[in-house]
Amino acid sequence: MKKYKKISRWLLAFISSLLLFSLLALTCVKITLFNQEFMVDQIHQADYVTRVQKDVTQAIQDYGRGSNIPPDELSNVVPRELVEENVDNYIRGIYTGVPFKIVGKEELAENIQKTVERYASEKGIEIDEGTQSSITQLNEAAAGAFETYVAIPYLLEYGQKVMAYNQTLTLLMSIVGVAFLLVFIGLMITVRWLHQRLRFAGAVIGGAGLMMAVLPVYIYLSGIIDRLGITSEGLYHFVTSYLKAFDLNFVKVGIICLVVATILVLVSEVLRRKNVSRIKGD
């Protein structure tokens, strides 16, 4: 009978650990992949805005060469603040479903207009109708390049697919959470002593922590994420930073679980020794 109880307790502990791992993993996915602020934070940490600003500026300089405007003259026409505002709006629009619209086209066109006029004045070039037409074409090309580098189509597609499962994920988290509580409470009921309950709780949490940490640590150290074949430098840094942060989030939760489990086991051992001493004293 005792052997049966022991086996049933460890079976319940194993199931509880699996359910807790599932709940923690789903929670990590919820607060990362399904969270627009997480993506925005990773964009800023990867310095994606600066890289987009650089790419847009280079594209405008290339268009400027066609109008005989030196690249250095157009090096400061794209304000970082404008790029940052549009990138943030685009990411938030992905998660909220709000159609994205580039803001600041007028400011960009005005910067280009003033830059070209200043350059023409310095070189003694008269801005006639043909020259103004070239400037207008440059403004249109610059606006198109700006939108192309900011509004990346497959990021929008990714966000739409993710958010389509948002309600399903929330429901699944609720089901797994209730199942975990029922099994864990059932495990605690089968245990009499407090120190045994703490020990089993430590085993459940520690097992979940190990499952949370081991595979993500392997993925991080193996360099799989760094080997992604993305040609755009800015997008590469953003995606790898995004995936590494997602991966390390599991590791952090796993480490916290292991620390909590260790504390519970240590406290359990202290209580067990006190109980043994008290029994011997009696």
Coordinates of N, CA and C in Angstrom, one line a residue, residues 48 51-53 55-57 59-60 63 83 86-87 90 100-103 105 108 139-156 232 235:
Y48 N 17.4 49.2 -34.5 CA 16.8 49.0 -35.8 C 16.5 50.4 -36.5
R51 N 19.4 51.8 -38.3 CA 19.8 51.1 -39.5 C 18.8 51.4 -40.6
V52 N 17.5 51.6 -40.2 CA 16.5 52.0 -41.2 C 16.8 53.4 -41.7
Q53 N 17.1 54.2 -40.8 CA 17.5 55.6 -41.2 C 18.7 55.6 -42.2
D55 N 19.6 53.1 -44.2 CA 19.1 52.5 -45.5 C 18.3 53.5 -46.3
V56 N 17.4 54.2 -45.6 CA 16.6 55.2 -46.3 C 17.4 56.3 -46.9
T57 N 18.4 56.8 -46.1 CA 19.3 57.8 -46.5 C 20.1 57.4 -47.7
A59 N 19.3 55.2 -49.9 CA 18.4 55.1 -51.1 C 18.1 56.5 -51.7
I60 N 17.9 57.5 -50.8 CA 17.7 58.8 -51.3 C 18.9 59.4 -52.0
Y63 N 19.1 58.0 -55.4 CA 18.2 58.8 -56.3 C 18.8 60.1 -56.7
V83 N 11.8 58.6 -38.3 CA 11.9 57.1 -38.6 C 11.4 56.3 -37.4
N86 N 7.6 56.4 -37.1 CA 6.9 55.5 -38.1 C 7.1 54.0 -37.8
V87 N 8.3 53.7 -37.4 CA 8.6 52.2 -37.0 C 7.7 51.8 -35.9
Y90 N 4.1 51.5 -37.0 CA 3.9 50.3 -37.8 C 3.8 49.0 -37.0
F100 N -1.6 51.1 -41.4 CA -0.4 51.9 -41.2 C -0.4 53.0 -42.3
K101 N -0.1 54.2 -41.9 CA 0.1 55.3 -42.8 C 1.3 56.1 -42.4
I102 N 2.2 56.2 -43.4 CA 3.4 57.0 -43.2 C 3.1 58.4 -42.8
V103 N 3.8 58.9 -41.7 CA 3.6 60.2 -41.3 C 5.0 61.0 -41.5
K105 N 5.8 62.7 -44.4 CA 6.3 62.8 -45.8 C 6.6 64.3 -46.2
L108 N 9.9 65.3 -44.8 CA 11.0 64.8 -45.6 C 11.1 65.5 -46.9
N139 N 11.6 63.7 -54.4 CA 10.7 63.7 -53.2 C 9.8 62.4 -53.2
E140 N 9.2 62.2 -54.4 CA 8.3 61.0 -54.5 C 9.1 59.7 -54.4
A141 N 10.3 59.6 -54.9 CA 11.1 58.4 -54.8 C 11.6 58.3 -53.3
A142 N 11.9 59.4 -52.7 CA 12.3 59.3 -51.3 C 11.2 58.8 -50.4
A143 N 10.0 59.3 -50.6 CA 8.8 58.9 -49.9 C 8.5 57.4 -50.1
G144 N 8.7 56.9 -51.3 CA 8.5 55.5 -51.6 C 9.5 54.6 -50.9
A145 N 10.8 55.1 -50.9 CA 11.9 54.4 -50.2 C 11.6 54.3 -48.7
F146 N 11.2 55.4 -48.2 CA 10.9 55.5 -46.8 C 9.9 54.5 -46.4
E147 N 8.8 54.4 -47.1 CA 7.7 53.5 -46.8 C 8.2 52.0 -47.0
T148 N 9.0 51.8 -48.0 CA 9.4 50.4 -48.3 C 10.3 49.9 -47.1
Y149 N 11.2 50.7 -46.6 CA 12.1 50.3 -45.5 C 11.4 50.2 -44.2
V150 N 10.4 51.0 -44.0 CA 9.6 51.0 -42.7 C 8.6 49.9 -42.6
A151 N 7.8 49.8 -43.7 CA 6.6 48.9 -43.7 C 7.0 47.6 -44.4
I152 N 7.7 46.7 -43.6 CA 8.1 45.4 -44.1 C 6.9 44.5 -44.2
P153 N 6.6 44.0 -45.4 CA 5.3 43.2 -45.6 C 5.3 42.0 -44.7
Y154 N 6.4 41.2 -44.7 CA 6.3 39.9 -43.9 C 6.2 40.1 -42.4
L155 N 6.6 41.3 -41.9 CA 6.3 41.5 -40.5 C 4.9 41.7 -40.2
L156 N 4.2 42.4 -41.2 CA 2.7 42.5 -41.0 C 2.0 41.2 -41.1
S232 N 19.3 41.7 -45.4 CA 19.2 43.0 -44.9 C 19.9 43.1 -43.5
L235 N 17.5 44.3 -40.7 CA 16.4 43.3 -40.4 C 17.1 42.1 -39.7

